[in-house]
Amino acid sequence: MKLCMIGTGYVGLVSGVCFSDLGNTVYCVDKDKKKIELLNKCKVPIYEPGLEELIKKNFKQKRLIFTTDFKSAVEKADIIFICVGTPTNKNSNSANLNYVFQVANQLKKNIKKYKIVVTKSTVPVTTGDKIEKILVKQKNKKLVDVVSNPEFLREGEAIRDFVYPDRVVIGTNSKKANRILKNLYLPIIKKSSRYLHTSRRGAELIKYASNAFLATKISFINELANLCEQTNVDIKDISSGMGLDQRIGDRFLRAGPAYGGSCFPKDTRALIDTANKYKVDLSIIKSTVKSNNLRKIKLTKKIEKILNKKLKGKKITFLGVTFKPNTDDMREAASIPMIKYLNKKGCEVRYHDPSGEKKEFRNLKNVKYFKDISAACLKTDLIILHTEWNDFKLLNFKKLIKKKNFIVYDLRNIYSPTKMREMKIKYFAVGR
Ligand code: UDX
């Protein structure tokens, strides 16, 4: 099939590359010329394990085309995927749909024969109806089917998630569009039980509901971790004990810092905003958002407590600053407010992250990036294990720090408290 991905951000690029690897011809369109130039040199603008190899392979075989020529790509394609960003609007919680509607308006002028237009961007329920209104003129009603096909890719695992999805959700009431899309996904759904055909609005809402539920699961376990710290219980026991109940499941029950990233914070806010518009009170999801915001403050206060409220001049080393490992993404990373606060309080903050230096900290006077992990840790007062990159899982702290008194605050519960105690290392973890 001939596909066109509009937007070569995370979703568009990964999906486009994976679709081409399944044998489709894929036109990846973006208005950002620099990005397209980069991609045409097979250079990847994002950090995603395995993506560069797949780009090189499919680009060579001419199944993957990067272009700024919207019109010609749309003309050639049978299916057009809208994959542009839907960030949170300034001064509100709603999703900004400007890019989505701009694309719809551009498509309106360029659709001359039957096409399926699919929204992969995360869009509030009823957005498909609005896109359809833009695209479907009375006289050419049969020319376009607007479908919702939300994306569930996790950063860092995106290729595996694409090839082995838990489910593919297709929201449409068009039998024709459903048949064509099922066919497109056939190589990866294999077992058709993984293919879920719903209404378009249903598919739009499934995406938000899933993200909000996962975010709630994390906030739930994070709050229980607070209780565990007060009652001397190990949160890992609680996660395991709960997770063994198949109705609950063991995933997304790892306690840690506030959840971050490009989806959970933005999508929970947008879902609340949508519900408010319909005068529905999503009180549980509101609590999740509140709990996650409080978590950033709570853990920063704990750092203060660990250092006996004497922050000025203290050397603090963050190991990992991204919102999770295997990504260079800093969007809504819990490290940002934490580091900003510590910087303001006069700490000497150093950080090392395998994905490199971060622009978020460039203008902060007391914050310095270290390419080398030993240099970042040398003679530090406090290590904060913020992101669970594999690089940080077998560290010899004494060798790295080379001084007697130091503290380790393990926000991801990577190390064993017992072993740390045996080694006489002052160690703090989350909920244990
Ligand atoms: C998420 C969803 O998983 C994906 O399906 C959706 O399409 C996009 O949003 P992603 O943002 O890439 O994917 O990251 P994810 O792996 O889900 O982690 C999100 C945040 O939750 C991270 O900050 C992570 O550290 C945190 N997390 C996750 C926990 O704190 N504990 C857990 O048990 C799991």
CSV table of C-alpha atoms in Angstrom, one decimal, residues 37-246:
chain,number,residue,atom,x,y,z
A,37,GLU,CA,17.3,17.0,5.0
A,38,LEU,CA,18.6,15.2,8.0
A,39,LEU,CA,16.3,12.2,7.4
A,40,ASN,CA,17.3,12.1,3.8
A,41,LYS,CA,20.9,11.5,5.1
A,42,CYS,CA,19.4,8.7,7.2
A,43,LYS,CA,20.1,10.7,10.3
A,44,VAL,CA,17.5,10.4,13.1
A,45,PRO,CA,16.3,13.5,14.9
A,46,ILE,CA,15.1,11.5,17.9
A,47,TYR,CA,16.7,8.9,20.1
A,48,GLU,CA,15.0,5.5,19.6
A,49,PRO,CA,16.9,2.3,19.8
A,50,GLY,CA,16.9,0.4,16.4
A,51,LEU,CA,15.2,3.2,14.4
A,52,GLU,CA,18.3,4.3,12.5
A,53,GLU,CA,19.0,0.8,11.2
A,54,LEU,CA,15.4,0.5,10.0
A,55,ILE,CA,15.5,3.9,8.3
A,56,LYS,CA,18.7,3.0,6.5
A,57,LYS,CA,17.4,-0.3,5.3
A,58,ASN,CA,14.0,0.9,4.0
A,59,PHE,CA,15.4,4.2,2.6
A,60,LYS,CA,17.9,2.1,0.5
A,61,GLN,CA,15.1,0.0,-0.8
A,62,LYS,CA,13.2,3.2,-1.8
A,63,ARG,CA,10.2,2.3,0.3
A,64,LEU,CA,10.7,5.1,2.6
A,65,ILE,CA,10.6,8.7,1.2
A,66,PHE,CA,11.1,11.8,3.2
A,67,THR,CA,9.7,15.0,1.7
A,68,THR,CA,8.4,18.4,2.3
A,69,ASP,CA,6.1,18.1,-0.8
A,70,PHE,CA,2.7,17.7,1.0
A,71,LYS,CA,0.6,17.8,-2.2
A,72,SER,CA,2.4,15.2,-4.2
A,73,ALA,CA,2.7,12.8,-1.2
A,74,VAL,CA,-1.0,13.0,-0.5
A,75,GLU,CA,-1.9,12.5,-4.1
A,76,LYS,CA,0.2,9.3,-4.3
A,77,ALA,CA,-1.0,7.8,-1.0
A,78,ASP,CA,-4.0,5.5,-0.4
A,79,ILE,CA,-4.0,6.2,3.4
A,80,ILE,CA,-3.0,9.4,5.0
A,81,PHE,CA,-2.0,9.4,8.7
A,82,ILE,CA,-2.2,12.7,10.6
A,83,CYS,CA,0.7,12.5,13.1
A,84,VAL,CA,1.2,16.1,14.2
A,85,GLY,CA,1.6,17.2,17.8
A,86,THR,CA,-1.3,18.0,20.1
A,87,PRO,CA,0.5,19.8,22.9
A,88,THR,CA,-1.2,21.4,25.9
A,89,ASN,CA,-2.6,24.8,25.1
A,90,LYS,CA,-0.9,27.7,26.9
A,91,ASN,CA,-2.9,28.8,30.0
A,92,SER,CA,-5.3,25.9,29.8
A,93,ASN,CA,-5.4,22.1,30.0
A,94,SER,CA,-6.9,21.6,26.6
A,95,ALA,CA,-5.1,19.9,23.7
A,96,ASN,CA,-4.0,22.3,21.0
A,97,LEU,CA,-5.5,21.1,17.8
A,98,ASN,CA,-4.2,23.9,15.5
A,99,TYR,CA,-1.8,21.6,13.7
A,100,VAL,CA,-4.4,18.9,13.2
A,101,PHE,CA,-6.9,21.3,11.7
A,102,GLN,CA,-4.2,23.0,9.6
A,103,VAL,CA,-3.5,19.6,8.1
A,104,ALA,CA,-7.2,18.8,7.5
A,105,ASN,CA,-7.6,22.2,5.7
A,106,GLN,CA,-4.6,21.4,3.5
A,107,LEU,CA,-5.9,17.9,2.8
A,108,LYS,CA,-9.3,19.4,1.7
A,109,LYS,CA,-7.6,21.0,-1.2
A,110,ASN,CA,-5.6,18.0,-2.2
A,111,ILE,CA,-8.0,15.0,-2.1
A,112,LYS,CA,-9.2,14.1,-5.6
A,113,LYS,CA,-9.9,10.4,-5.3
A,114,TYR,CA,-10.9,8.0,-2.4
A,115,LYS,CA,-8.5,8.2,0.6
A,116,ILE,CA,-8.6,7.1,4.1
A,117,VAL,CA,-7.6,9.9,6.5
A,118,VAL,CA,-6.4,8.4,9.9
A,119,THR,CA,-5.7,10.4,13.0
A,120,LYS,CA,-2.8,8.9,14.9
A,121,SER,CA,-2.2,12.0,16.9
A,122,THR,CA,-3.9,11.9,20.3
A,123,VAL,CA,-7.0,13.9,19.9
A,124,PRO,CA,-10.0,14.6,22.1
A,125,VAL,CA,-13.1,12.7,21.5
A,126,THR,CA,-15.2,14.2,18.6
A,127,THR,CA,-12.1,15.6,16.8
A,128,GLY,CA,-12.7,13.1,14.1
A,129,ASP,CA,-16.1,14.5,13.5
A,130,LYS,CA,-14.6,18.0,13.1
A,131,ILE,CA,-12.0,16.7,10.7
A,132,GLU,CA,-14.7,15.0,8.7
A,133,LYS,CA,-16.7,18.2,8.6
A,134,ILE,CA,-13.7,20.0,7.1
A,135,LEU,CA,-12.9,17.3,4.6
A,136,VAL,CA,-16.3,16.0,3.5
A,137,LYS,CA,-18.1,18.3,1.1
A,138,GLN,CA,-21.6,17.2,0.3
A,139,LYS,CA,-20.8,16.4,-3.4
A,140,ASN,CA,-17.7,14.2,-2.7
A,141,LYS,CA,-18.9,12.5,0.4
A,142,LYS,CA,-17.6,9.1,-0.8
A,143,LEU,CA,-14.1,10.5,-1.4
A,144,VAL,CA,-12.9,10.2,2.2
A,145,ASP,CA,-13.2,8.2,5.3
A,146,VAL,CA,-11.9,9.7,8.5
A,147,VAL,CA,-10.7,7.0,11.0
A,148,SER,CA,-9.2,7.1,14.4
A,149,ASN,CA,-6.2,4.8,15.0
A,150,PRO,CA,-4.5,5.8,18.3
A,151,GLU,CA,-0.9,5.1,18.9
A,152,PHE,CA,0.2,3.3,22.0
A,153,LEU,CA,4.0,3.3,21.4
A,154,ARG,CA,6.3,3.8,24.4
A,155,GLU,CA,9.4,5.8,23.8
A,156,GLY,CA,12.5,3.6,23.9
A,157,GLU,CA,10.4,0.5,23.1
A,158,ALA,CA,8.6,2.0,20.1
A,159,ILE,CA,9.7,-0.5,17.4
A,160,ARG,CA,8.9,-3.5,19.5
A,161,ASP,CA,5.6,-2.0,20.5
A,162,PHE,CA,4.8,-1.4,16.9
A,163,VAL,CA,5.7,-4.9,15.7
A,164,TYR,CA,4.1,-6.7,18.8
A,165,PRO,CA,1.2,-4.5,19.8
A,166,ASP,CA,-1.1,-5.5,22.6
A,167,ARG,CA,-3.8,-4.2,20.4
A,168,VAL,CA,-4.5,-2.2,17.3
A,169,VAL,CA,-7.6,0.0,17.7
A,170,ILE,CA,-9.5,1.2,14.6
A,171,GLY,CA,-12.4,3.5,15.1
A,172,THR,CA,-14.7,3.9,12.1
A,173,ASN,CA,-18.1,3.1,10.9
A,174,SER,CA,-17.0,2.6,7.3
A,175,LYS,CA,-16.8,-1.1,6.4
A,176,LYS,CA,-14.5,-0.3,3.5
A,177,ALA,CA,-12.0,1.7,5.6
A,178,ASN,CA,-12.0,-1.0,8.3
A,179,ARG,CA,-11.3,-3.7,5.7
A,180,ILE,CA,-8.4,-1.8,4.2
A,181,LEU,CA,-6.9,-0.9,7.6
A,182,LYS,CA,-7.2,-4.5,8.9
A,183,ASN,CA,-5.4,-5.6,5.9
A,184,LEU,CA,-2.6,-3.1,6.5
A,185,TYR,CA,-2.1,-4.3,10.0
A,186,LEU,CA,-2.5,-8.0,9.2
A,187,PRO,CA,1.2,-8.8,9.4
A,188,ILE,CA,1.4,-7.6,13.0
A,189,ILE,CA,-1.9,-8.4,14.4
A,190,LYS,CA,-1.6,-12.1,13.4
A,191,LYS,CA,-4.0,-13.2,16.0
A,192,SER,CA,-7.0,-11.1,15.1
A,193,SER,CA,-8.0,-10.9,18.7
A,194,ARG,CA,-5.5,-8.1,18.9
A,195,TYR,CA,-7.5,-6.1,16.4
A,196,LEU,CA,-10.3,-4.0,17.9
A,197,HIS,CA,-12.8,-2.3,15.7
A,198,THR,CA,-14.8,0.5,17.5
A,199,SER,CA,-16.6,3.7,16.8
A,200,ARG,CA,-14.4,6.6,15.9
A,201,ARG,CA,-15.2,8.4,19.1
A,202,GLY,CA,-14.6,5.3,21.1
A,203,ALA,CA,-11.1,4.9,19.6
A,204,GLU,CA,-10.3,8.5,20.5
A,205,LEU,CA,-11.3,8.0,24.0
A,206,ILE,CA,-9.6,4.6,24.5
A,207,LYS,CA,-6.3,6.3,24.1
A,208,TYR,CA,-6.9,8.9,26.8
A,209,ALA,CA,-8.5,6.4,29.1
A,210,SER,CA,-5.6,4.1,28.8
A,211,ASN,CA,-3.0,6.7,29.5
A,212,ALA,CA,-5.0,8.1,32.4
A,213,PHE,CA,-5.4,4.7,33.9
A,214,LEU,CA,-1.7,3.9,33.7
A,215,ALA,CA,-0.9,7.3,35.2
A,216,THR,CA,-3.3,6.6,38.0
A,217,LYS,CA,-1.7,3.2,38.6
A,218,ILE,CA,1.7,4.9,39.0
A,219,SER,CA,0.3,7.6,41.3
A,220,PHE,CA,-1.5,5.0,43.3
A,221,ILE,CA,1.7,3.0,44.0
A,222,ASN,CA,3.7,6.2,44.6
A,223,GLU,CA,1.3,7.3,47.3
A,224,LEU,CA,1.4,3.9,48.9
A,225,ALA,CA,5.2,4.2,48.9
A,226,ASN,CA,4.8,7.2,51.1
A,227,LEU,CA,2.8,5.1,53.6
A,228,CYS,CA,5.4,2.3,53.3
A,229,GLU,CA,8.2,4.7,54.3
A,230,GLN,CA,6.2,5.6,57.5
A,231,THR,CA,5.4,2.0,58.4
A,232,ASN,CA,8.7,0.3,57.5
A,233,VAL,CA,7.2,-1.8,54.8
A,234,ASP,CA,8.9,-2.5,51.4
A,235,ILE,CA,6.9,-1.1,48.5
A,236,LYS,CA,8.4,-3.8,46.3
A,237,ASP,CA,6.5,-6.4,48.3
A,238,ILE,CA,3.3,-4.5,47.8
A,239,SER,CA,3.8,-4.2,44.1
A,240,SER,CA,4.6,-7.9,43.8
A,241,GLY,CA,1.7,-8.9,46.0
A,242,MET,CA,-0.7,-6.7,44.1
A,243,GLY,CA,0.7,-7.6,40.7
A,244,LEU,CA,0.2,-11.3,41.2
A,245,ASP,CA,-3.5,-10.7,41.2
A,246,GLN,CA,-4.2,-11.1,37.5
